[in-house]
Every structure is written in C-alpha cells, then in structure tokens.
Short mmCIF file of C-alpha atoms in Angstrom, two decimals:
data_model
loop_
_atom_site.label_atom_id
_atom_site.label_comp_id
_atom_site.label_asym_id
_atom_site.label_seq_id
_atom_site.Cartn_x
_atom_site.Cartn_y
_atom_site.Cartn_z
CA MET S 1 -14.69 7.00 0.37
CA ALA S 2 -17.45 5.98 1.12
CA GLY S 3 -19.97 6.72 -0.70
CA GLU S 4 -17.97 7.95 -3.67
CA ALA S 5 -19.64 6.43 -6.88
CA PHE S 6 -17.69 4.51 -8.89
CA THR S 7 -18.60 5.07 -12.78
CA PRO S 8 -17.11 5.96 -16.21
CA ASP S 9 -17.12 9.29 -15.44
CA THR S 10 -15.60 9.31 -12.60
CA ALA S 11 -11.31 9.11 -11.83
CA SER S 12 -9.09 6.26 -13.25
CA ALA S 13 -9.76 3.07 -11.15
CA ALA S 14 -6.41 3.34 -10.15
CA ALA S 15 -6.63 5.81 -8.78
CA LEU S 16 -10.11 6.08 -6.65
CA VAL S 17 -8.26 2.61 -4.46
CA ALA S 18 -4.20 3.97 -4.54
CA ARG S 19 -6.72 7.00 -2.96
CA ALA S 20 -9.04 4.70 -0.33
CA LEU S 21 -5.95 3.01 0.41
CA SER S 22 -3.72 6.35 1.86
CA SER S 23 -6.96 7.17 3.80
CA ALA S 24 -6.94 3.89 5.48
CA GLU S 25 -6.59 4.14 9.14
CA GLY S 26 -4.47 1.16 10.97
CA GLY S 27 -4.36 -1.70 8.76
CA LEU S 28 -4.43 -1.07 4.69
CA PRO S 29 -8.40 -2.26 3.39
CA THR S 30 -9.34 -6.04 1.01
CA LEU S 31 -10.25 -5.81 -2.22
CA ASP S 32 -13.70 -6.06 -1.07
CA ASP S 33 -13.43 -3.55 1.09
CA VAL S 34 -12.45 -1.03 -1.76
CA ALA S 35 -14.80 -2.60 -4.31
CA ARG S 36 -18.34 -1.88 -2.05
CA SER S 37 -16.70 1.77 -0.64
CA LEU S 38 -16.84 2.50 -4.49
CA GLY S 39 -20.49 0.07 -4.30
CA THR S 40 -19.07 -1.52 -7.60
CA THR S 41 -17.85 -5.13 -6.32
CA GLU S 42 -14.44 -7.34 -6.90
CA ARG S 43 -14.38 -8.35 -10.24
CA THR S 44 -15.97 -5.56 -12.34
CA LEU S 45 -13.35 -3.25 -9.80
CA ARG S 46 -10.13 -6.15 -10.78
CA ARG S 47 -11.38 -5.55 -14.61
CA ARG S 48 -11.33 -1.88 -14.74
CA LEU S 49 -7.65 -1.51 -12.23
CA GLN S 50 -6.95 -4.62 -15.36
CA ALA S 51 -8.06 -1.48 -18.12
CA GLU S 52 -5.60 0.63 -16.43
CA ARG S 53 -2.69 -2.21 -17.05
CA THR S 54 -2.17 -2.34 -13.04
CA SER S 55 -3.18 -4.19 -9.86
CA PHE S 56 -5.04 -4.02 -6.67
CA ARG S 57 -1.31 -6.52 -5.51
CA LYS S 58 0.69 -3.18 -7.30
CA LEU S 59 -0.63 -0.84 -5.85
CA VAL S 60 -0.84 -1.90 -2.07
CA GLU S 61 2.60 -2.62 -2.60
CA GLU S 62 2.90 1.21 -3.75
CA VAL S 63 1.04 2.08 -0.85
CA ARG S 64 3.21 -0.18 1.79
CA ARG S 65 6.39 1.74 0.16
CA ASP S 66 5.07 5.22 0.50
CA ARG S 67 4.14 4.58 4.23
CA ALA S 68 7.45 1.94 5.62
CA ALA S 69 9.72 5.20 4.70
CA ASP S 70 7.16 6.83 6.65
CA LEU S 71 6.31 4.97 9.42
CA LEU S 72 9.83 3.57 9.81
CA ALA S 73 11.43 7.02 10.65
CA ARG S 74 9.52 7.14 13.72
CA SER S 75 8.19 3.02 15.09
CA SER S 76 9.96 0.38 15.64
CA VAL S 77 10.65 -2.93 12.30
CA THR S 78 8.08 -4.72 14.02
CA GLU S 79 5.60 -1.81 14.78
CA THR S 80 5.91 -0.77 11.19
CA ALA S 81 6.06 -3.89 10.38
CA LEU S 82 2.58 -4.57 11.07
CA ARG S 83 0.53 -2.08 10.00
CA LEU S 84 1.16 -1.93 7.10
CA GLY S 85 -0.05 -5.46 7.62
CA PHE S 86 2.42 -8.42 7.25
CA LEU S 87 2.86 -11.20 8.75
CA ASP S 88 5.98 -10.55 10.50
CA THR S 89 9.01 -8.94 10.60
CA THR S 90 11.11 -10.60 7.64
CA ALA S 91 8.11 -10.45 4.81
CA PHE S 92 8.54 -6.71 6.16
CA SER S 93 12.39 -6.77 5.56
CA HIS S 94 12.18 -8.49 2.47
CA ALA S 95 9.29 -6.08 1.16
CA PHE S 96 11.89 -3.06 1.87
CA ARG S 97 14.82 -4.12 1.32
CA ARG S 98 13.09 -4.42 -2.35
CA TRP S 99 12.00 -0.81 -2.18
CA PHE S 100 15.16 0.86 -0.40
CA GLY S 101 18.26 -1.53 -1.41
CA CYS S 102 18.75 -2.30 2.33
CA PRO S 103 17.47 -3.38 5.42
CA PRO S 104 15.00 -1.55 7.43
CA ARG S 105 17.77 -1.31 10.52
CA GLU S 106 20.30 0.44 8.98
CA LEU S 107 17.87 2.99 8.21
CA ARG S 108 16.06 3.72 11.13
CA GLY S 109 19.41 3.39 12.57
CA ALA S 110 20.55 6.50 10.09
CA ARG S 111 19.88 10.09 12.01
CA GLY S 112 17.25 12.04 9.28
CA PRO S 113 16.76 9.19 7.79
CA ARG S 114 16.51 10.67 3.59
CA PHE S 115 14.41 8.08 1.74
CA PRO S 116 15.26 7.04 -1.70
CA THR S 117 11.86 8.30 -3.85
#
C-alpha cells in the first residue's frame, strides 16, 4: 500500500482504505497510518470517505468481521480477539454475536464451521 498516491483519479477512498486494512499484518493500522500511506491527511481521508457514505470505523468493522471467521477457525477466541485489536474477549464476543448471531465459542467448537457471509 505504501507509495500509492491518493488522487481523485485513483480507486475510491473506501476501496483503498479497505485494501490497506486487509493487507495489514498483525493489528489493524490507525486512520493516521492509512492516511499517511496514501499520501494524504486524516481530515482529507475522512472527508473522502464521508463523500462515499462510509467511514473509517465502518471499514474497520467490515475487515474485522471478515478476518474473525478466518482467524477463529485456526486460533483461540482470546488470540483472535487480540489479533483483531479488541482489548478483551468480552468486547470481541459482543461484536461476534452482532456479526454472526452466535457466540464465537459456538462456531469455534463446530467441526468445519461455516460462517455466514
């Protein structure tokens, strides 16, 4: 993602941010990190996302949801929560229940879990 210029001619701001979040190793980058990697400021990036009727927070939520299913299939609930940037398993469990309609341990315990998309 580094070095990709952020201009009106590039892909949508939301697509660029989603790509930066999805390709991040370990924890998710901050808004400031993503803005810098795109060669812009937080404020400009926020305005561009707002113009596209989304926000950095919404995009982080989507990436976390997508990653949760994959990580949980091969990691513990605690490890998954921490890798997704949650401060504790309780916060992760609440988010997971909102995303998938059941607690993470329920899907974690199933063999070959099939996560809703």
